[in-house]
């Protein structure tokens, strides 16, 4: 079994291979690989081909399929069991997992409604409704349920993160920050705060709050994404030296790009040009060349910028960024040339002093 994915679980062995409803087996802890479940699923399907009405086989198929993350559509099996055995709690759980995995969101909503019309509210059903509404593009309903979900789970870190992440997907930064803020109150060292909450705070213009959350995080000095976030916090707080210090020594393209942005925004052109030259030296990609062309344009070195845009267009004449850049720089060069020509046409006035009056006397 070495080299294959391994799934650890505890389950009733009879659920896989027993064809008799009367056999009973103790609960065992078993480590099995994926091929074990594939073999089991194949056997169940073979048995079902000869005995389609066997409820135990249908249930066994759902159990094995769930462990394999639903390799085939089991809609027919769910409908058969619901008709013959009723909508049991176990069947609802299988159906929810399957419908969500296959993005059958209408069926997911229908089975939730069917269960609750008979048995009352199903624990966690709002979460599945949120998933379904988002999948169906029913964003207004999803937002409404998300807000209620936060209120109902105000002390549940996992639930709050679920809500916050979905609010980010919906581009509702305000409510995402609210939900992450709840997480920060309960568990300020939660790693997802570093990945999502701190960048959101920075984007919204709250670097001081971001810095307070950052103080609780377990940081990995070798993690590039984390270093970029930390550097951005210092930059937004106005501490440019610390921002650069966090990233100094790292010559990867994302780091150089970030530091070039900072130098450009603070009008430190010599430093920006030096870093962009270093970037192109180790990364001659189109992205790096276009970044240098942009820096040179903003620096005022128009001819060099125009030549770089032209170099990119030689390789790919359809590059729209290079086309637009070359056009903009070309217009600037033409405008400056016309100003120079107009200056040269202005006649020079003779302002030499007249001879002294004593010469006229």
PDB file of C-alpha atoms in Angstrom, residues 70 75 78-79 82 87 91-117 122-136 138 145 162:
ATOM      1  CA  UNK A  70     -18.465  10.511  -5.130  1.00  0.00           C
ATOM      2  CA  UNK A  75     -28.884  10.456  -7.780  1.00  0.00           C
ATOM      3  CA  UNK A  78     -30.737   8.435  -3.376  1.00  0.00           C
ATOM      4  CA  UNK A  79     -34.152   8.604  -5.026  1.00  0.00           C
ATOM      5  CA  UNK A  82     -36.003   7.749  -0.343  1.00  0.00           C
ATOM      6  CA  UNK A  87     -36.033  10.149   4.010  1.00  0.00           C
ATOM      7  CA  UNK A  91     -29.801   9.480   3.729  1.00  0.00           C
ATOM      8  CA  UNK A  92     -30.147  13.246   4.108  1.00  0.00           C
ATOM      9  CA  UNK A  93     -26.506  13.494   5.176  1.00  0.00           C
ATOM     10  CA  UNK A  94     -25.352  11.480   2.175  1.00  0.00           C
ATOM     11  CA  UNK A  95     -27.554  13.512  -0.166  1.00  0.00           C
ATOM     12  CA  UNK A  96     -26.320  16.855   1.195  1.00  0.00           C
ATOM     13  CA  UNK A  97     -22.690  15.839   0.743  1.00  0.00           C
ATOM     14  CA  UNK A  98     -23.275  14.451  -2.748  1.00  0.00           C
ATOM     15  CA  UNK A  99     -25.364  17.380  -4.015  1.00  0.00           C
ATOM     16  CA  UNK A 100     -22.860  19.888  -2.715  1.00  0.00           C
ATOM     17  CA  UNK A 101     -19.936  17.989  -4.305  1.00  0.00           C
ATOM     18  CA  UNK A 102     -21.674  17.795  -7.687  1.00  0.00           C
ATOM     19  CA  UNK A 103     -23.032  21.359  -7.444  1.00  0.00           C
ATOM     20  CA  UNK A 104     -26.615  20.129  -7.618  1.00  0.00           C
ATOM     21  CA  UNK A 105     -27.785  23.143  -5.662  1.00  0.00           C
ATOM     22  CA  UNK A 106     -31.470  22.999  -6.526  1.00  0.00           C
ATOM     23  CA  UNK A 107     -31.616  19.377  -5.339  1.00  0.00           C
ATOM     24  CA  UNK A 108     -29.757  20.397  -2.203  1.00  0.00           C
ATOM     25  CA  UNK A 109     -32.335  23.057  -1.382  1.00  0.00           C
ATOM     26  CA  UNK A 110     -35.182  20.676  -2.181  1.00  0.00           C
ATOM     27  CA  UNK A 111     -34.002  17.905   0.128  1.00  0.00           C
ATOM     28  CA  UNK A 112     -33.418  20.352   2.981  1.00  0.00           C
ATOM     29  CA  UNK A 113     -36.922  21.726   2.546  1.00  0.00           C
ATOM     30  CA  UNK A 114     -38.379  18.212   2.339  1.00  0.00           C
ATOM     31  CA  UNK A 115     -36.640  17.073   5.538  1.00  0.00           C
ATOM     32  CA  UNK A 116     -37.572  20.172   7.516  1.00  0.00           C
ATOM     33  CA  UNK A 117     -41.190  20.084   6.380  1.00  0.00           C
ATOM     34  CA  UNK A 122     -31.970  20.380  10.527  1.00  0.00           C
ATOM     35  CA  UNK A 123     -28.860  21.359  12.428  1.00  0.00           C
ATOM     36  CA  UNK A 124     -26.487  23.236  10.147  1.00  0.00           C
ATOM     37  CA  UNK A 125     -29.034  23.579   7.346  1.00  0.00           C
ATOM     38  CA  UNK A 126     -28.470  27.326   6.975  1.00  0.00           C
ATOM     39  CA  UNK A 127     -24.871  26.695   6.058  1.00  0.00           C
ATOM     40  CA  UNK A 128     -25.873  24.368   3.246  1.00  0.00           C
ATOM     41  CA  UNK A 129     -28.477  26.865   2.069  1.00  0.00           C
ATOM     42  CA  UNK A 130     -25.782  29.526   1.914  1.00  0.00           C
ATOM     43  CA  UNK A 131     -23.632  27.216  -0.205  1.00  0.00           C
ATOM     44  CA  UNK A 132     -26.586  26.532  -2.506  1.00  0.00           C
ATOM     45  CA  UNK A 133     -27.612  30.187  -2.848  1.00  0.00           C
ATOM     46  CA  UNK A 134     -24.044  31.177  -3.676  1.00  0.00           C
ATOM     47  CA  UNK A 135     -23.782  28.376  -6.216  1.00  0.00           C
ATOM     48  CA  UNK A 136     -27.033  29.469  -7.853  1.00  0.00           C
ATOM     49  CA  UNK A 138     -28.785  34.083  -5.437  1.00  0.00           C
ATOM     50  CA  UNK A 145     -28.416  34.073   5.659  1.00  0.00           C
ATOM     51  CA  UNK A 162     -16.744  30.399   6.743  1.00  0.00           C
TER      52      UNK A 162
END
